[in-house]
Short mmCIF file of C-alpha atoms in Angstrom, two decimals:
data_model
loop_
_atom_site.label_atom_id
_atom_site.label_comp_id
_atom_site.label_asym_id
_atom_site.label_seq_id
_atom_site.Cartn_x
_atom_site.Cartn_y
_atom_site.Cartn_z
CA GLN A 1 50.25 18.53 64.53
CA ASN A 2 46.78 18.15 66.05
CA CYS A 3 46.05 21.80 65.42
CA ARG A 4 47.24 21.50 61.82
CA ALA A 5 45.01 18.45 61.21
CA SER A 6 42.10 20.29 62.75
CA ASP A 7 42.67 23.29 60.45
CA ILE A 8 42.72 21.01 57.39
CA THR A 9 39.50 19.31 58.49
CA ASN A 10 37.80 22.64 59.04
CA LYS A 11 38.88 23.89 55.61
CA VAL A 12 37.49 20.74 53.95
CA MET A 13 34.21 20.98 55.83
CA ASN A 14 33.87 24.66 55.04
CA GLY A 15 34.58 23.96 51.38
CA TRP A 16 31.85 21.34 51.22
CA TYR A 17 29.46 23.61 53.09
CA ASP A 18 30.08 26.46 50.66
CA LYS A 19 29.55 24.09 47.71
CA LEU A 20 26.35 22.61 49.08
CA THR A 21 24.88 26.03 49.88
CA ASN A 22 25.85 27.42 46.48
CA PRO A 23 22.61 28.22 44.58
CA GLU A 24 24.08 27.04 41.26
CA PHE A 25 25.08 23.68 42.77
CA GLN A 26 21.68 23.27 44.38
CA LYS A 27 20.01 24.01 41.05
CA LEU A 28 22.19 21.39 39.32
CA VAL A 29 21.34 18.77 41.95
CA ALA A 30 17.64 19.52 41.62
CA GLU A 31 17.80 19.13 37.85
CA TRP A 32 19.58 15.78 38.21
CA LEU A 33 16.98 14.55 40.70
CA VAL A 34 14.16 15.56 38.38
CA ALA A 35 15.87 13.80 35.46
CA LEU A 36 16.40 10.61 37.49
CA GLY A 37 12.81 10.67 38.72
CA THR A 38 11.52 11.12 35.17
CA LEU A 39 13.68 8.23 33.97
CA ALA A 40 12.50 5.97 36.81
CA LEU A 41 8.87 6.85 36.07
CA ALA A 42 9.37 6.06 32.39
CA ILE A 43 10.91 2.66 33.23
CA VAL A 44 8.07 1.79 35.60
CA THR A 45 5.49 2.86 32.99
CA VAL A 46 7.04 0.72 30.24
CA TYR A 47 7.75 -2.35 32.36
CA GLN A 48 4.96 -2.09 34.95
CA ASP A 49 3.28 -5.33 33.81
CA ARG A 50 6.55 -7.26 34.05
CA ILE A 51 7.39 -5.71 37.42
CA ARG A 52 3.92 -6.52 38.75
CA ALA A 53 4.17 -10.10 37.45
CA TRP A 54 7.61 -10.54 39.04
CA LEU A 55 6.37 -9.25 42.41
CA ARG A 56 3.17 -11.32 42.28
CA GLN A 57 4.35 -14.51 40.53
CA PRO A 58 2.90 -17.91 41.43
CA GLU A 59 4.59 -20.10 44.02
CA PHE A 60 4.10 -23.81 44.56
CA SER A 61 3.95 -25.96 47.66
CA VAL A 62 3.91 -29.74 47.39
CA SER A 63 2.47 -32.30 49.80
CA ILE A 64 1.60 -35.99 49.73
CA GLY A 65 -1.96 -36.36 48.50
CA GLY A 66 -2.73 -39.84 49.74
CA HIS A 67 -3.92 -42.71 47.59
CA THR A 68 -6.94 -44.38 46.06
CA LYS A 69 -7.69 -48.06 45.54
CA THR A 70 -9.63 -48.39 42.35
CA PRO A 71 -10.20 -50.54 39.28
CA GLU A 72 -8.23 -49.38 36.25
CA ARG A 73 -8.81 -50.16 32.61
CA VAL A 74 -5.67 -51.48 30.90
CA LYS A 75 -4.38 -53.08 27.71
CA GLN A 76 -3.11 -56.63 27.86
CA SER A 77 -0.96 -56.25 24.74
CA LEU A 78 0.28 -53.57 22.36
CA SER A 79 -1.95 -54.96 19.61
CA GLU A 80 -5.10 -54.02 21.53
CA THR A 81 -6.61 -50.70 20.52
CA GLU A 82 -8.86 -50.36 23.57
CA GLU A 83 -8.33 -50.76 27.30
CA LYS A 84 -10.70 -53.65 27.92
CA ASN A 85 -9.26 -55.34 31.00
CA LEU A 86 -9.84 -54.26 34.58
CA VAL A 87 -7.18 -54.55 37.29
CA THR A 88 -7.16 -53.44 40.93
CA ALA A 89 -4.52 -50.85 41.70
CA TYR A 90 -3.43 -48.34 44.31
CA SER A 91 -2.76 -44.91 42.81
CA PHE A 92 -0.57 -42.53 44.81
CA ARG A 93 -0.79 -38.75 44.40
CA ILE A 94 0.79 -35.46 45.36
CA VAL A 95 -0.97 -32.12 45.86
CA ILE A 96 0.29 -29.02 44.04
CA LYS A 97 -0.92 -25.80 45.69
CA ASN A 98 -0.44 -22.27 44.42
CA THR A 99 0.67 -20.26 47.46
CA GLY A 100 1.57 -17.18 45.39
CA LYS A 101 -0.48 -14.11 44.50
CA GLN A 102 -0.96 -14.74 40.79
CA ARG A 103 -2.67 -17.50 38.84
CA ALA A 104 -0.26 -20.17 37.58
CA GLU A 105 -0.74 -20.79 33.87
CA GLU A 106 -0.13 -24.08 32.00
CA VAL A 107 1.20 -26.04 34.97
CA GLU A 108 3.14 -29.28 34.48
CA VAL A 109 4.88 -31.81 36.71
CA TYR A 110 7.90 -33.43 35.08
CA ALA A 111 9.65 -36.52 36.44
CA SER A 112 13.23 -35.79 35.42
CA SER A 113 15.22 -38.58 37.09
CA LEU A 114 14.96 -41.63 39.34
CA LEU A 115 17.54 -42.85 41.85
CA HIS A 116 17.78 -46.27 43.49
CA LYS A 117 19.12 -46.79 47.02
CA GLN A 118 22.19 -49.04 47.16
CA ALA A 119 23.28 -51.46 49.90
CA ASP A 120 25.72 -48.86 51.29
CA GLY A 121 22.96 -46.25 51.67
CA SER A 122 23.97 -44.18 48.65
CA TYR A 123 21.67 -43.47 45.71
CA ARG A 124 22.49 -44.25 42.09
CA GLU A 125 20.60 -42.82 39.14
CA ILE A 126 18.71 -45.28 36.96
CA ASN A 127 19.80 -44.31 33.47
CA SER A 128 17.06 -46.34 31.79
CA PHE A 129 14.30 -44.34 33.47
CA PRO A 130 12.54 -42.53 30.60
CA GLY A 131 11.36 -39.45 32.47
CA GLY A 132 8.34 -37.48 31.36
CA ASN A 133 5.28 -35.56 32.47
CA LEU A 134 3.03 -37.02 35.15
CA LYS A 135 -0.74 -37.25 34.80
CA TRP A 136 -3.14 -34.92 36.55
CA VAL A 137 -6.02 -36.56 38.40
CA GLY A 138 -9.04 -36.70 36.09
CA SER A 139 -6.97 -36.00 32.98
CA GLN A 140 -4.56 -37.66 30.60
CA GLU A 141 -2.96 -34.34 29.66
CA ALA A 142 0.53 -33.19 30.63
CA PHE A 143 -0.63 -29.64 31.44
CA THR A 144 -3.41 -28.30 33.61
CA LYS A 145 -4.66 -24.97 32.31
CA ALA A 146 -4.32 -22.97 35.51
CA ILE A 147 -4.17 -23.06 39.31
CA SER A 148 -5.53 -19.93 40.98
CA PRO A 149 -3.97 -18.47 44.15
CA GLY A 150 -4.94 -20.54 47.17
CA MET A 151 -6.19 -23.41 45.00
CA GLN A 152 -4.65 -26.83 44.39
CA ARG A 153 -4.62 -29.78 41.99
CA GLN A 154 -3.72 -33.42 42.48
CA CYS A 155 -1.14 -35.16 40.35
CA ARG A 156 -0.74 -38.93 39.95
CA VAL A 157 2.81 -40.12 40.69
CA PHE A 158 2.75 -43.92 40.60
CA ALA A 159 0.46 -46.95 40.73
CA ILE A 160 0.84 -50.48 42.10
CA VAL A 161 -1.31 -53.22 40.57
CA ASN A 162 -2.41 -56.35 42.38
CA PRO A 163 0.31 -58.88 41.36
CA ALA A 164 -2.36 -61.55 40.82
CA GLU A 165 -3.83 -59.36 38.05
CA ARG A 166 -0.87 -57.61 36.49
CA ALA A 167 -0.53 -60.16 33.65
CA LYS A 168 -3.67 -58.49 32.26
CA SER A 169 -1.77 -55.23 31.74
CA TYR A 170 1.14 -54.82 29.35
CA TYR A 171 2.27 -51.54 30.89
CA GLN A 172 2.13 -52.82 34.48
CA ASN A 173 4.05 -56.05 33.96
CA ASN A 174 7.69 -56.50 32.94
CA PRO A 175 9.07 -60.05 33.22
CA GLU A 176 12.59 -58.71 32.66
CA LEU A 177 12.55 -57.26 36.18
CA GLY A 178 12.53 -60.78 37.62
CA VAL A 179 9.92 -59.92 40.25
CA PRO A 180 8.19 -63.00 41.75
CA ALA A 181 4.55 -63.47 40.81
CA ASP A 182 3.35 -62.68 44.34
CA LYS A 183 5.36 -59.43 44.67
CA THR A 184 4.37 -55.99 43.41
CA ILE A 185 5.78 -53.87 40.61
CA LEU A 186 5.59 -50.09 40.83
CA GLY A 187 4.72 -48.09 37.71
CA PHE A 188 5.18 -44.34 37.35
CA GLU A 189 2.16 -42.52 35.93
CA LEU A 190 3.73 -40.92 32.87
CA THR A 191 1.54 -39.39 30.18
CA SER A 192 3.52 -41.32 27.57
CA LEU A 193 4.52 -44.86 28.51
CA PRO A 194 7.54 -46.46 26.79
CA PHE A 195 7.18 -49.75 24.92
CA SER A 196 10.26 -50.95 26.82
CA ARG A 197 8.31 -50.54 30.09
CA THR A 198 11.28 -48.84 31.77
CA HIS A 199 8.80 -46.80 33.84
CA LEU A 200 8.35 -49.95 35.97
CA VAL A 201 10.59 -50.78 38.94
CA ALA A 202 11.06 -53.75 41.26
CA PRO A 203 10.76 -53.50 45.06
CA GLY A 204 13.31 -51.15 46.62
CA THR A 205 13.77 -47.60 47.90
CA TYR A 206 13.80 -44.81 45.33
CA GLN A 207 14.07 -41.04 45.04
CA LEU A 208 12.04 -39.42 42.28
CA VAL A 209 13.14 -35.94 41.18
CA LEU A 210 10.27 -33.75 40.02
CA HIS A 211 10.22 -30.30 38.45
CA ILE A 212 6.97 -28.34 38.82
CA ALA A 213 6.67 -25.47 36.37
CA ALA A 214 4.24 -23.00 34.85
CA SER A 215 4.49 -20.68 31.88
CA ASN A 216 4.70 -17.66 34.20
CA THR A 217 7.11 -18.83 36.91
CA GLN A 218 10.40 -20.64 37.36
CA PRO A 219 10.45 -24.45 37.88
CA LYS A 220 10.56 -25.80 41.42
CA GLU A 221 12.50 -29.00 42.18
CA VAL A 222 11.00 -31.54 44.59
CA LYS A 223 12.32 -34.94 45.64
CA ILE A 224 10.01 -37.76 46.70
CA GLU A 225 11.28 -40.83 48.52
CA ILE A 226 9.38 -44.03 47.84
CA SER A 227 9.81 -47.21 49.87
CA HIS A 228 8.38 -49.98 47.69
CA LEU A 229 8.40 -53.11 49.84
CA GLY A 230 6.87 -55.46 47.30
CA GLN A 231 3.91 -56.57 49.44
CA TRP A 232 0.27 -56.40 48.35
CA PHE A 233 -2.56 -55.99 50.84
CA ASP A 234 -6.25 -55.64 50.03
CA ASP A 235 -6.59 -53.79 53.33
CA GLU A 236 -5.62 -50.18 52.60
CA GLN A 237 -4.19 -49.47 56.05
CA LYS A 238 -1.91 -52.49 55.83
CA MET A 239 -0.86 -51.48 52.32
CA ILE A 240 0.24 -48.07 53.54
CA SER A 241 2.00 -49.35 56.65
CA GLN A 242 3.56 -52.52 55.24
CA GLY A 243 3.48 -52.29 51.47
CA VAL A 244 4.64 -48.81 50.46
CA GLY A 245 5.79 -45.55 52.04
CA VAL A 246 5.94 -42.11 50.45
CA GLY A 247 7.47 -38.84 51.69
CA ILE A 248 8.85 -35.55 50.45
CA ILE A 249 12.51 -35.01 51.19
#
């Protein structure tokens, strides 16, 4: 039986050898290879810009960008047409860096949902949170025109106003939250603020879900955890250590 199996194997191998060394078969294979190469070259020629863009598309990294303590101009009521009042506020930021090999065009940061930590440690989505685009530092626009490779831009995430001054600002004060007059309210820095002031939250621990996108790359999801303790400190170091904590999950 072993001899018979060996004979069959030899016949098969010899048959393949004869076929592969046949000039007609070799000519056919060569023609097919040329045709496939021509087709591949045509595809690359037609779609080379898309292929290059796919291989060199922008990529984003996100980090906490610190904070600033600064006076902000605000409206005390909806009837006011100008922001005349000044309040003291801490503004907290993130840094968006383009770590890819192509310039990111028309970049936006969208706050899509907000979750509140419950007593059992779980998180529940706040359905009333309006969502929306966040503001770029130095701009009121939802989009920044471009971020070149290796460059970065700062985006404003939320602000906390001195509770002694927040009555001066309609969009930083919501009595319906029931927050004591000496405790802070956190307001997310949306480009379009709702009249209902549902962008404001009372002290607590939250997770903010962000989507960072550009016109030439896919959105990236990032979660930020915010511990809003409700305390106000004029001293910036105390504010960061005892008033609010921010981190990327």
